[in-house]
Structures are given as C-alpha cells and as structure tokens.
PDB file of C-alpha atoms in Angstrom:
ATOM      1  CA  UNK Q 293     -49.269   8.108  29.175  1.00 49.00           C
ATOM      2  CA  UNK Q 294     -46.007   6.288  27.951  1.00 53.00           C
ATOM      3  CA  UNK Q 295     -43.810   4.897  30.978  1.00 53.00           C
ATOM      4  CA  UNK Q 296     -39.904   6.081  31.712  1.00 53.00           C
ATOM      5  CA  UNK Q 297     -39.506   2.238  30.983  1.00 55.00           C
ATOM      6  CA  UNK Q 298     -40.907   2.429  27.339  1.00 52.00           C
ATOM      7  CA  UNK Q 299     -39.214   5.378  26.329  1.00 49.00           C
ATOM      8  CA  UNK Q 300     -36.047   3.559  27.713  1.00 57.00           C
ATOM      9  CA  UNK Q 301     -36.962   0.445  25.886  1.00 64.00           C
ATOM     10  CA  UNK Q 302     -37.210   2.541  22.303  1.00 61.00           C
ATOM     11  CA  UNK Q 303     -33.878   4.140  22.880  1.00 64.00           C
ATOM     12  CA  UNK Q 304     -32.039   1.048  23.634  1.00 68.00           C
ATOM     13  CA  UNK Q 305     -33.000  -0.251  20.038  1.00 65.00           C
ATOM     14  CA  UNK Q 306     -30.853   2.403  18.997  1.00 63.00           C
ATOM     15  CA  UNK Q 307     -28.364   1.764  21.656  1.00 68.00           C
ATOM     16  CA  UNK Q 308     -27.997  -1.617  21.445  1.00 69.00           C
ATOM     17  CA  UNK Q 309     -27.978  -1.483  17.653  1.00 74.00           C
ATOM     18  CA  UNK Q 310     -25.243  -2.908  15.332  1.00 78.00           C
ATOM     19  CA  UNK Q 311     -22.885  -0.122  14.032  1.00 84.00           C
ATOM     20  CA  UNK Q 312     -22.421   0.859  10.911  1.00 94.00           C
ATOM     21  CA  UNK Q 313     -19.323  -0.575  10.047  1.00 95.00           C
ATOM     22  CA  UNK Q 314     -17.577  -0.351   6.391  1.00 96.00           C
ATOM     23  CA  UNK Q 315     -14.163  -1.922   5.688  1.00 94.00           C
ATOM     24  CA  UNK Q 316     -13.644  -2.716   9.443  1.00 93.00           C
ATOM     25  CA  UNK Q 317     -14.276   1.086  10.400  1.00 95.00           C
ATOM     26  CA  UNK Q 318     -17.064   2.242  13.005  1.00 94.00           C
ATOM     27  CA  UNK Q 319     -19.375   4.926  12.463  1.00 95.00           C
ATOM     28  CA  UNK Q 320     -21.667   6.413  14.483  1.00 91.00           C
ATOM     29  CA  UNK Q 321     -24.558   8.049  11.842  1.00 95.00           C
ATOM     30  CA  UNK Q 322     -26.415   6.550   8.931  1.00 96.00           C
ATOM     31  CA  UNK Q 323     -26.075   9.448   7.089  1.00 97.00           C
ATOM     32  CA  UNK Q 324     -23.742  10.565   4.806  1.00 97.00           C
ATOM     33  CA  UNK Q 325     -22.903  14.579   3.217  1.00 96.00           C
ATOM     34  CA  UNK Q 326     -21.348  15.505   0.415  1.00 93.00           C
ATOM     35  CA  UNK Q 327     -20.271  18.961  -0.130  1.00 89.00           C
ATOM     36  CA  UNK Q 328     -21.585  20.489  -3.659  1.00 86.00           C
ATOM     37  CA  UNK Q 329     -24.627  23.159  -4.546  1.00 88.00           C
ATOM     38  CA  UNK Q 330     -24.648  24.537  -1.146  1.00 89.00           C
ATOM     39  CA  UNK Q 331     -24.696  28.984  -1.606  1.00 88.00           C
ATOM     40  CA  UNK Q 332     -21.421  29.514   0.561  1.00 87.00           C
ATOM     41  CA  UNK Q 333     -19.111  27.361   2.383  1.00 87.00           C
ATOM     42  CA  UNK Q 334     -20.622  28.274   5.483  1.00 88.00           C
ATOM     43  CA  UNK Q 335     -23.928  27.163   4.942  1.00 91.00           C
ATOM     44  CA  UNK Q 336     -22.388  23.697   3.839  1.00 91.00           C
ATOM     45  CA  UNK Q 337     -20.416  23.655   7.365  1.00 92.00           C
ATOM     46  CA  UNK Q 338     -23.349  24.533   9.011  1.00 93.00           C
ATOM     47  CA  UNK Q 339     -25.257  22.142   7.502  1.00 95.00           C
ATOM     48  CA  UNK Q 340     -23.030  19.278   7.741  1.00 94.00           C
ATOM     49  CA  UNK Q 341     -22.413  19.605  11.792  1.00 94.00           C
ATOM     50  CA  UNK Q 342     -26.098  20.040  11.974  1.00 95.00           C
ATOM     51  CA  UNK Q 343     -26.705  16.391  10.251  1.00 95.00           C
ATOM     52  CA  UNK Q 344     -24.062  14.829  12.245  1.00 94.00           C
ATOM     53  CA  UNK Q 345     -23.006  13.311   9.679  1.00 95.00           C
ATOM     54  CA  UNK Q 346     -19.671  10.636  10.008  1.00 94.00           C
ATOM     55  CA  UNK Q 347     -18.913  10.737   6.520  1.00 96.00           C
ATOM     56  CA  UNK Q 348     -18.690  13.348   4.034  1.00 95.00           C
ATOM     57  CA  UNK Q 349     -17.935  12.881   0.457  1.00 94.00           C
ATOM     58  CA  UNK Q 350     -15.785  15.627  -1.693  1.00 91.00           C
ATOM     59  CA  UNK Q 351     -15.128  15.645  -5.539  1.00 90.00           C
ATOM     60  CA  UNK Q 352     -11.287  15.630  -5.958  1.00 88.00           C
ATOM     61  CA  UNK Q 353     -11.355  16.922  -9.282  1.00 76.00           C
ATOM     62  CA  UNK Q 354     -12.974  19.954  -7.505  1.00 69.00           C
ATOM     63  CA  UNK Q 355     -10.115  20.282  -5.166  1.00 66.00           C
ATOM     64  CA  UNK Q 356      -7.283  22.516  -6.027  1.00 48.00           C
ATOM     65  CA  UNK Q 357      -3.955  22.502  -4.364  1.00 46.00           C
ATOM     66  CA  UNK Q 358      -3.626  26.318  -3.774  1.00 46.00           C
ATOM     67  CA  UNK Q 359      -7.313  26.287  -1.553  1.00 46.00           C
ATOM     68  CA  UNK Q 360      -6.349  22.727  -0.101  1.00 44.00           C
ATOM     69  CA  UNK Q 361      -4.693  24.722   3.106  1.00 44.00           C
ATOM     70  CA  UNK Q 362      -6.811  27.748   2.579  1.00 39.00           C
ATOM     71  CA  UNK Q 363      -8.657  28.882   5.842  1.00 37.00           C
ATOM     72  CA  UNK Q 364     -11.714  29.348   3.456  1.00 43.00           C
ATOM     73  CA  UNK Q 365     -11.690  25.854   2.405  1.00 74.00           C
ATOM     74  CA  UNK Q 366     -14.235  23.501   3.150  1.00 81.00           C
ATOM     75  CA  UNK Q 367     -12.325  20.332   3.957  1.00 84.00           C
ATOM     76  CA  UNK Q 368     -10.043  22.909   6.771  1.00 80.00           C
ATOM     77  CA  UNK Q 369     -13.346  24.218   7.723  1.00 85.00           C
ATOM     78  CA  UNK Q 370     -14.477  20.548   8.502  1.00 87.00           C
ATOM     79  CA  UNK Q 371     -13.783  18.771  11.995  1.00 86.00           C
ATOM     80  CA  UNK Q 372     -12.246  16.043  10.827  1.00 89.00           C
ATOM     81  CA  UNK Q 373     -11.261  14.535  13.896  1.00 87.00           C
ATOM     82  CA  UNK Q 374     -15.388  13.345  13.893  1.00 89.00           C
ATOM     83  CA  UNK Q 375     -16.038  13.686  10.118  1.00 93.00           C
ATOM     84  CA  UNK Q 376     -13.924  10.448   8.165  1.00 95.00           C
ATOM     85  CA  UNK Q 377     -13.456  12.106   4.670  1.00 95.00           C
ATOM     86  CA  UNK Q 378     -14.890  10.324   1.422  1.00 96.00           C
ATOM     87  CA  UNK Q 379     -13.589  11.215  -2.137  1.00 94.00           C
ATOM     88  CA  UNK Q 380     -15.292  10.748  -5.044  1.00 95.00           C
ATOM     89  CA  UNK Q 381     -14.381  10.608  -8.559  1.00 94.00           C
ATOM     90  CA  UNK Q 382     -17.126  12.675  -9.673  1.00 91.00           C
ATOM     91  CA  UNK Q 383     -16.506  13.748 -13.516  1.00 89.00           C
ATOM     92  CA  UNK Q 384     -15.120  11.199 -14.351  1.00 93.00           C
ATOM     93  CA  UNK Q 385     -15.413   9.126 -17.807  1.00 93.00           C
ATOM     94  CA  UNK Q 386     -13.478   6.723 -18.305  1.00 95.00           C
ATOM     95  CA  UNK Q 387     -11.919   3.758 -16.278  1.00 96.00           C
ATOM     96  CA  UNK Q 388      -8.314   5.155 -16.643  1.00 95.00           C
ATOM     97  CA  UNK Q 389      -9.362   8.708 -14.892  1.00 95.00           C
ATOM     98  CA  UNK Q 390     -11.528   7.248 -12.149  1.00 95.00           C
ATOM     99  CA  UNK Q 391      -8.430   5.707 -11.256  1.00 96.00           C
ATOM    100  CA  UNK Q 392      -6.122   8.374 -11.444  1.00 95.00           C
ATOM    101  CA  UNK Q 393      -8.476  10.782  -9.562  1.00 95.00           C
ATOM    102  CA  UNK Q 394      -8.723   7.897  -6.697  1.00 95.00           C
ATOM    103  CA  UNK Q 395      -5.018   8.242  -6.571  1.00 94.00           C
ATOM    104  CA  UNK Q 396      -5.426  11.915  -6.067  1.00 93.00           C
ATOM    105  CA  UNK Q 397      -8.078  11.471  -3.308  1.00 93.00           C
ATOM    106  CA  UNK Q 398      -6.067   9.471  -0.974  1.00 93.00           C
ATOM    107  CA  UNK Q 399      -2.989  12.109  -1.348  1.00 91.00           C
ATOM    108  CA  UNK Q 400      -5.746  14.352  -0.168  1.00 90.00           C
ATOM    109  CA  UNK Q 401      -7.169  12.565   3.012  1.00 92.00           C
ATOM    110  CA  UNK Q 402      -3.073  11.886   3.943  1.00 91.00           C
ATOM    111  CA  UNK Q 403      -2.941  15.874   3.643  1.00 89.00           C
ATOM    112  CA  UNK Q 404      -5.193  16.338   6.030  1.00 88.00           C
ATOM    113  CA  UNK Q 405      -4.456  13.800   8.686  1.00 89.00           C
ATOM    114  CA  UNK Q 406      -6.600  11.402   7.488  1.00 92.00           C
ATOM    115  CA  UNK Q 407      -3.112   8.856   7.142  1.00 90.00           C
ATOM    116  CA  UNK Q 408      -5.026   5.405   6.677  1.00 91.00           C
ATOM    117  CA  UNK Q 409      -7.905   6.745   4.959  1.00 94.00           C
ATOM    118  CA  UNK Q 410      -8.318   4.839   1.641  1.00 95.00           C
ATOM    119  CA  UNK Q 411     -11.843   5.056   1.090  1.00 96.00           C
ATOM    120  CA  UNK Q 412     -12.938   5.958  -2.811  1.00 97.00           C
ATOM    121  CA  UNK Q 413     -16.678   6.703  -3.986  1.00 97.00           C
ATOM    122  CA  UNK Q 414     -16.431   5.264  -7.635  1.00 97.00           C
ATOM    123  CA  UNK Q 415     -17.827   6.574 -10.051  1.00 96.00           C
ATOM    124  CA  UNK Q 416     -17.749   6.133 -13.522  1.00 96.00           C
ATOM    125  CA  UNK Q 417     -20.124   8.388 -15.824  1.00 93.00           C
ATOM    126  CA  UNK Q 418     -19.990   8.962 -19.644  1.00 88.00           C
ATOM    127  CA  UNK Q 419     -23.212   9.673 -19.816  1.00 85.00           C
ATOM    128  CA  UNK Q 420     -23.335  13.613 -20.124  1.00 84.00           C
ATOM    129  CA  UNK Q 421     -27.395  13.354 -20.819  1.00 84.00           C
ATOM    130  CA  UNK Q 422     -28.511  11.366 -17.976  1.00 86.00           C
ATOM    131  CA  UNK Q 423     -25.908  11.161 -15.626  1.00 88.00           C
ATOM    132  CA  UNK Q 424     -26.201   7.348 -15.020  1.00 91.00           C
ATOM    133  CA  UNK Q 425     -23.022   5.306 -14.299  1.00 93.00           C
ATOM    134  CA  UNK Q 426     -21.034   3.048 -17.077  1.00 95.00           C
ATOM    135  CA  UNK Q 427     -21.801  -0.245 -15.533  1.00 95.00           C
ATOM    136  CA  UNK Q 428     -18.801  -2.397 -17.284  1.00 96.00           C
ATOM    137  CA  UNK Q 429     -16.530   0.813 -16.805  1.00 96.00           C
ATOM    138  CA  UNK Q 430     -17.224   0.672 -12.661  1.00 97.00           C
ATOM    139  CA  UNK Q 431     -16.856  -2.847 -12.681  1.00 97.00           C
ATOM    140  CA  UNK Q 432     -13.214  -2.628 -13.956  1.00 97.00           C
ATOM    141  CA  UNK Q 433     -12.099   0.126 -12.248  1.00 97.00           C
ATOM    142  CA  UNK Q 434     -13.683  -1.132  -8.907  1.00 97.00           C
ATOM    143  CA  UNK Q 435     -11.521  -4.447  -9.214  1.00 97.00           C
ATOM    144  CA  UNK Q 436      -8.287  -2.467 -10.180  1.00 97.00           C
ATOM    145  CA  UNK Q 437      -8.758   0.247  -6.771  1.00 97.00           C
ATOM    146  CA  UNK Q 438      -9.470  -2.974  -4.898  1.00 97.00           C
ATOM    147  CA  UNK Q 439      -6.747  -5.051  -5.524  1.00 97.00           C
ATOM    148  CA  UNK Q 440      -4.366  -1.491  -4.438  1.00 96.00           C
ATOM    149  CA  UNK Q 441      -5.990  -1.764  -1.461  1.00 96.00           C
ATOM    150  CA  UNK Q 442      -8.578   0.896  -1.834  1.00 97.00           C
ATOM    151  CA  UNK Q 443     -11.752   0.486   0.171  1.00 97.00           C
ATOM    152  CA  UNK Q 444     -13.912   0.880  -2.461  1.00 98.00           C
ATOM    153  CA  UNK Q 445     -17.785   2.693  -2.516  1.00 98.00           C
ATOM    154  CA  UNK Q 446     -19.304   1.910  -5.919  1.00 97.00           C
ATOM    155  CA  UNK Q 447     -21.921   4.242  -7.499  1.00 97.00           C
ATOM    156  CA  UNK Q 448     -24.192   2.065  -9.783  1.00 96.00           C
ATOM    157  CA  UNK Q 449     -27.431   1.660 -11.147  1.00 95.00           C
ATOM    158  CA  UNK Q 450     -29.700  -0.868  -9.240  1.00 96.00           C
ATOM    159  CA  UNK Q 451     -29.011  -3.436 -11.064  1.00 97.00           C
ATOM    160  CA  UNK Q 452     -28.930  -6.436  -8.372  1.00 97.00           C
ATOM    161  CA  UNK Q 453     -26.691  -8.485 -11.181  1.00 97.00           C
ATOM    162  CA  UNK Q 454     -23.726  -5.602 -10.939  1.00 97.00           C
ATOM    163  CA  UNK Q 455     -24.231  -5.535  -7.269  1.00 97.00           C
ATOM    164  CA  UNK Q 456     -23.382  -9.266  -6.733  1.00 97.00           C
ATOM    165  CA  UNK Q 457     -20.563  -8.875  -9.010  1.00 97.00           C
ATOM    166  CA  UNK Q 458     -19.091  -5.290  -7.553  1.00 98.00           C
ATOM    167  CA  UNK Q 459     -19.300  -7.299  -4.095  1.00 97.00           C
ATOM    168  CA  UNK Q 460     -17.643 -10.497  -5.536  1.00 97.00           C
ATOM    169  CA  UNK Q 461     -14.924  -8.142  -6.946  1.00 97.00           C
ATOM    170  CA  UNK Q 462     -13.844  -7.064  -3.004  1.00 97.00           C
ATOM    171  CA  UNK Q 463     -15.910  -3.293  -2.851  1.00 98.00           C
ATOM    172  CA  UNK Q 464     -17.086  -2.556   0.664  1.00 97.00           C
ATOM    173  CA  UNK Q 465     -20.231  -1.033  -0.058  1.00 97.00           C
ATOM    174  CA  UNK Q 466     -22.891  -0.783  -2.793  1.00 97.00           C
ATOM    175  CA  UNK Q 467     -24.393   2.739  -3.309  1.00 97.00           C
ATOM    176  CA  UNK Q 468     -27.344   1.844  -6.043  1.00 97.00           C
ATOM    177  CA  UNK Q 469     -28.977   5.506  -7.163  1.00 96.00           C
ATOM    178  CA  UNK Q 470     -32.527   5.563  -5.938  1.00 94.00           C
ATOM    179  CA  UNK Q 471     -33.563   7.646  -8.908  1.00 90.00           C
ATOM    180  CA  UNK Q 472     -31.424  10.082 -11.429  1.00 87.00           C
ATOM    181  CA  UNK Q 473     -28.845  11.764  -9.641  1.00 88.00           C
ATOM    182  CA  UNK Q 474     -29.852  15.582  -8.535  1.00 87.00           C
ATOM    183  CA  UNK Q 475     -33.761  14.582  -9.595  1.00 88.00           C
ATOM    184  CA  UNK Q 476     -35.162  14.999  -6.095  1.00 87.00           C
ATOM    185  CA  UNK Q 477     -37.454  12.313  -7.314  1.00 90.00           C
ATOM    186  CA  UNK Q 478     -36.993   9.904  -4.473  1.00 89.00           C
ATOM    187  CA  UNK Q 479     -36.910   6.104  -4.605  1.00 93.00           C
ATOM    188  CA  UNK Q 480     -38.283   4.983  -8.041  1.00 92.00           C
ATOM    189  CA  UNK Q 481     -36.402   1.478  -7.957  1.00 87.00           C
ATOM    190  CA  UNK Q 482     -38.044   0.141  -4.784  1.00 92.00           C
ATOM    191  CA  UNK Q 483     -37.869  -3.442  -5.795  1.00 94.00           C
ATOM    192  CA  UNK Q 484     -34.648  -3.678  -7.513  1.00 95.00           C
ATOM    193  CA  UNK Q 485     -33.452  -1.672  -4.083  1.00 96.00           C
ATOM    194  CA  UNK Q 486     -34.977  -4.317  -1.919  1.00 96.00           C
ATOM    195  CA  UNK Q 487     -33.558  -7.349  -4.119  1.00 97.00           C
ATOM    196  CA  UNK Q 488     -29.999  -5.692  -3.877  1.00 97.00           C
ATOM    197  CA  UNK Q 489     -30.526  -5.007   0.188  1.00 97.00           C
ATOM    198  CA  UNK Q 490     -31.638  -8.957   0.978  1.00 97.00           C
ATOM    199  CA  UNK Q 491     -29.150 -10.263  -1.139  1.00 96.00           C
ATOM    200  CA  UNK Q 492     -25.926  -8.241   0.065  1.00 96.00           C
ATOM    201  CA  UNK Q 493     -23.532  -9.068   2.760  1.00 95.00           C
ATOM    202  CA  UNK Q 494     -21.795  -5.427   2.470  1.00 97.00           C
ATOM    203  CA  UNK Q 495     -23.623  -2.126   3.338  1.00 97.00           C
ATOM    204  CA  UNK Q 496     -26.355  -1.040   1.308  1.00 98.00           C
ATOM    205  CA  UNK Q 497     -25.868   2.811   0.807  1.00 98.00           C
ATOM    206  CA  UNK Q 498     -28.632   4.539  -1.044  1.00 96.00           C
ATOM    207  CA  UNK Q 499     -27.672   7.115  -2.828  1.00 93.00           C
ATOM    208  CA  UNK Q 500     -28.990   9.965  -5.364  1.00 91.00           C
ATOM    209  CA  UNK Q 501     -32.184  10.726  -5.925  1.00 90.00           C
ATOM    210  CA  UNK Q 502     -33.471  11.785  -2.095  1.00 94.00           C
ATOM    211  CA  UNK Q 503     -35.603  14.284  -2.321  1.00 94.00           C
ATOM    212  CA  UNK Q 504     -36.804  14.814   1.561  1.00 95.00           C
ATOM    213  CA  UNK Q 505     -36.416  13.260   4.562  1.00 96.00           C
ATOM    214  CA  UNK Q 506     -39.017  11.063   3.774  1.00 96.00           C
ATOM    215  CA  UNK Q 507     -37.093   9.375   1.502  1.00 96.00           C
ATOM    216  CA  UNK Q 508     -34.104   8.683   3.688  1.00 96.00           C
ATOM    217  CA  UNK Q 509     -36.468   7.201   6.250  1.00 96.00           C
ATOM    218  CA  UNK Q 510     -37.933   4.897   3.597  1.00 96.00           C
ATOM    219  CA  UNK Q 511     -34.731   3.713   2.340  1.00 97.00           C
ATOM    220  CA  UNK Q 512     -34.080   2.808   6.057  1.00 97.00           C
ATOM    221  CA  UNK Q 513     -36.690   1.598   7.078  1.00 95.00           C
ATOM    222  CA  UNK Q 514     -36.472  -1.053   4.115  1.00 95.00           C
ATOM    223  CA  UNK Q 515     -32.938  -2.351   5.297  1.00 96.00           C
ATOM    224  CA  UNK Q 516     -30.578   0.267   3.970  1.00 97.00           C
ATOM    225  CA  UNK Q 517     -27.648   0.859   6.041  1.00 97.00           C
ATOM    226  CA  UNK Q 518     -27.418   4.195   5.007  1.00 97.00           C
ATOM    227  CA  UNK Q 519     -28.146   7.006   2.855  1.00 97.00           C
ATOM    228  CA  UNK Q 520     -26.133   9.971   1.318  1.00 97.00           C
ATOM    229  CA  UNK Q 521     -27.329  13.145   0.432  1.00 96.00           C
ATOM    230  CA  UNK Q 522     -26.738  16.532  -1.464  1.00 95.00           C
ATOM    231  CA  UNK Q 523     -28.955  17.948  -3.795  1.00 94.00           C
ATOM    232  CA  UNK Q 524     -31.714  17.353  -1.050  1.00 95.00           C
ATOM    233  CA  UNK Q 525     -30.327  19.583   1.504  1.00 96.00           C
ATOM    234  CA  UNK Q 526     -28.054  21.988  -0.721  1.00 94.00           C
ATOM    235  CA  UNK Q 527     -30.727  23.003  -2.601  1.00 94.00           C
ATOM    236  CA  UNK Q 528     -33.282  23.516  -0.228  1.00 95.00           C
ATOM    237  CA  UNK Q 529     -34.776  26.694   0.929  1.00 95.00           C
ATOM    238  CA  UNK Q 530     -33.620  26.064   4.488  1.00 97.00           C
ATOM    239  CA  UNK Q 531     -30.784  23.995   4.339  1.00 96.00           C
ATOM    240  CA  UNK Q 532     -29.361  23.557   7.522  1.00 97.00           C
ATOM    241  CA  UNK Q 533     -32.931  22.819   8.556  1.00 97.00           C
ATOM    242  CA  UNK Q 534     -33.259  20.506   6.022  1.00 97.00           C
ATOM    243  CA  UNK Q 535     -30.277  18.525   6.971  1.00 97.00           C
ATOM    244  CA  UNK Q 536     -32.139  18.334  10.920  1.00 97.00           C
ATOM    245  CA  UNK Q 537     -34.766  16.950   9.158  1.00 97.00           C
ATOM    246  CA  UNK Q 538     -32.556  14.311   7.490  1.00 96.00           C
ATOM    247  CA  UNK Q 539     -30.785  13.446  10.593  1.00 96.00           C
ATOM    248  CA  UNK Q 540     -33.916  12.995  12.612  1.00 96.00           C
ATOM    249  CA  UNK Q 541     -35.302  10.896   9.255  1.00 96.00           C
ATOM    250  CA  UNK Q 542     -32.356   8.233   9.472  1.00 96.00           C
ATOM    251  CA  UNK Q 543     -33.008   7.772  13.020  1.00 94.00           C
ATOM    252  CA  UNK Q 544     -36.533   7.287  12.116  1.00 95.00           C
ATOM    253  CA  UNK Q 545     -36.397   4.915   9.802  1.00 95.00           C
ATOM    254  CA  UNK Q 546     -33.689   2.696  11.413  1.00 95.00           C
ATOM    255  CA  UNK Q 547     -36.289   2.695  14.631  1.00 93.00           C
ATOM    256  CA  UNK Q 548     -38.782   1.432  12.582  1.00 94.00           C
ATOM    257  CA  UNK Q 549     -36.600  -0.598  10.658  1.00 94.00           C
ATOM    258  CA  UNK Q 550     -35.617  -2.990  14.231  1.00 93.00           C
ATOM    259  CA  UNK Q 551     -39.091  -2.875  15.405  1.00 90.00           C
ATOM    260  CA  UNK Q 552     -40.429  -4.307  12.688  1.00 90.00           C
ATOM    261  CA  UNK Q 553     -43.928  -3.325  10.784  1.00 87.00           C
ATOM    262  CA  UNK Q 554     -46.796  -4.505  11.696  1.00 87.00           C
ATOM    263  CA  UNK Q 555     -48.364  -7.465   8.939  1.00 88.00           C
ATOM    264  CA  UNK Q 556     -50.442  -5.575   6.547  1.00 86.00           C
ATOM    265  CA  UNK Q 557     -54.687  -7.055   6.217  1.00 83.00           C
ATOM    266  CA  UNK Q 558     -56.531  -7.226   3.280  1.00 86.00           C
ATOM    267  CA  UNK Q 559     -59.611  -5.922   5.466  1.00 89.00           C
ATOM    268  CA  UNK Q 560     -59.789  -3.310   8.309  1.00 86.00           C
ATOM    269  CA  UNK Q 561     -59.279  -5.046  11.688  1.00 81.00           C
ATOM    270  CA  UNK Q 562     -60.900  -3.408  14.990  1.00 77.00           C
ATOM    271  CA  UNK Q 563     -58.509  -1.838  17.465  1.00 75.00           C
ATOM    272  CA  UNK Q 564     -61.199  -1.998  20.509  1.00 69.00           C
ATOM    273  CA  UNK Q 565     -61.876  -5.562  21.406  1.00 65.00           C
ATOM    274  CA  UNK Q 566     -65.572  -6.352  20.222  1.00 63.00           C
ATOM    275  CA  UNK Q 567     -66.756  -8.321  24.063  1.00 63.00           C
ATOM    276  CA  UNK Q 568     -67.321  -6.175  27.116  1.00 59.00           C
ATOM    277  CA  UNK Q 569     -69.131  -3.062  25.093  1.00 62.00           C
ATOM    278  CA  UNK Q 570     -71.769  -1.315  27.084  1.00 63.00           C
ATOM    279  CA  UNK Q 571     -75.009  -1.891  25.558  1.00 61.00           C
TER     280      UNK Q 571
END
C-alpha cells in the first residue's frame, strides 16, 4: 500500500509547480472554456464552474448590448471575480474587423469590471469551407493589437514558422489548432505541436480539435501549458460531466508531464528481478 508520504510527494508536484502565467497574470487552471454550442445558458454555467476553469473565452460579435446587463446573460451569470474573461474575434475575415471587434472586446471586459483586462483571442478566418485561420492576415493584425497594448492570444495553424514569427511580433501566447476546429478529431499535428512547444518561450495553448479528455491530457503531458475547449464538452451527452472529466484530464497530464515518462525499450524488460527465484 502507497505511504501518506508518497501521496504527499505526488501532490506537491502540483503544488510546487510553476503557474501558468500569460502577460504577467497568474492563473490557477490549465484549462480554458469558451462559451458556444452548449443547449441553455445554464448548462454552460454549470459546466464552466464544474471545470474550474480561470479563463473563459466569449465571441464579441455574439454579444449584444441590450443582453450585456441582462440577468439571463452568460457573462452576468459568470463569477468573474475567479473567471478572467477572454474575447475572441470569432467571425471574423479580414485584418481590419479582427481589429475592430478586439476594440469591442475590451469595452466589454471594462463593462464588467474586468478594468485592465486587455486580453484578445485572434482570430482571423476567411476560410468559410474549412475553418482554418489566414496565416498572413493573423500575422498583421497580431502586430497592430500588440503594439496598442493588447495582450494578444493568436489562433493559427501549427505551423512552427508562424509561431516564431507571432512570438517575435510581441503575442503572449500561441494557440496552434490540434486538428479542424469543432472536428472532435483530437491531435492530428503531434509533431508540428511538439516542434512549436520546444521551441517557444510563451505559453503553448492547444486549441481546437479536443475531442475527450484524453486529448487534453496528451497535449499536456507533451509540454502544453494549456488547453481550451468547446465543442468537446458543449456537445457532449453529459456535459457538465464531461467538463469533470476535462478538469481531472489537465491535472493528469501536467502530473505526468513533471514526472517524466519512463524511456521507452525496443524489447520487453522484466519487472521481477531474475536472481533469488524459488526453484
């Protein structure tokens, strides 16, 4: 039986572990929401508080001024006093509207309390078909949002090229799509993933794609810092279970991730040491 001591020594991995930290702010969980698909706006509360979740992402261009203060809203429904609100410019086209929408998303978190809160997810689609980001088109409008001082969250294809260049340009993060967005197919880029993780000095955040919890534990266990997911959990038969399982998956896989794998063998090794059998 496992010792008090060992149990102890597992948890303090965990304990003792580096934060997540993204443009100077601490947060607690390696998992991030966002907000769309769910049935009803309760079962998206529900489900967020149940993943403990730090950071939830919501599409501006979704938001509408009238429900902004409404009691039914999800953002009012939220408790933002633990939750650090993310807006995305989801829907957007072109670099001129990711910008303007980014605009719009800060006006949002300064609505809600959230004064200092400058954080953007970028994204840049014109792809209608596929759903996979405009590569020059994030580039551009990452380097505009940065230089107003925008802490900037770039949603890209894993491309470890762009990656070096959206860090170079001043963005905080890198959130490289593990497969098509909504797919559920889970990470089908593992080596471009890993290339972009070793080679960045800004948080790896993978995102779109996760299926299960499975795949967030992967993606964690290879050096991620984090993951963020929808589709997985909205769409779900049980979401609010799902998003347990997700929680508990992060956790997993950043465990494993400090321990370390064992090396891998060609050749099955014995587990029993072969002197001292009984004959």
């Amino acid at each position: 039986m496992a010792s008090i001591s060992s149990f102890a020594q597992a948890d303090d991995l965990l304990r003792f572990d580096k934060d997540l930290i993204i443009d100077g702010k601490v947060f607690r969980s390696r998992l991030m929401l966002g907000t769309g698909k769910y049935k009803n706006m309760q079962e998206a509360v529900s489900s967020i508080v149940t993943s403990q979740a730090s950071i939830v992402t919501v599409a501006v261009r979704r938001l509408q001024d009238t429900k902004l203060h409404s009691q039914r809203s999800l953002i009012a429904s939220l408790p933002l006093d633990s939750i650090w609100l993310l807006p995305n410019t989801a829907g957007c086209t072109t670099v001129q509207e990711a910008i303007r929408v980014a605009s719009l998303g800060h006006e949002v978190c300064q609505r809600v309390g959230q004064l200092h809160n400058k954080f953007v997810k970028l994204e840049v689609i014109s792809d209608p078909q596929y759903l996979l980001p405009d590569p020059i088109g994030t580039l551009k409008a990452a380097e505009y949002l940065v230089n107003k001082g925008y802490s900037v969250l770039p949603y890209m294809f894993p491309d470890p090229m762009l990656a070096k260049q959206l860090e170079e340009v001043g963005c905080s993060t890198i959130m490289p799509l593990a497969s098509p967005i909504g797919s559920g197919q889970g990470l089908k880029n593992m080596e471009n993933l890993q290339i972009i993780i070793n080679n960045s000095s800004v948080p790896v955040i993978i995102d779109a794609g996760i299926g299960t919890s499975s795949d967030a534990v992967k993606a964690i266990e290879m050096g991620a810092s984090a993951v963020l997911v929808n589709s997985a959990i909205a769409q779900s038969q049980n979401p609010v279970a799902m998003a347990k399982a997700m929680q508990l998956g992060v956790c997993a896989g950043r465990y494993a991730y400090l321990a370390k794998r064992m090396k891998q063998s060609g050749v099955a090794l014995p587990s029993s040491p072969s002197t001292g059998l009984v004959i």
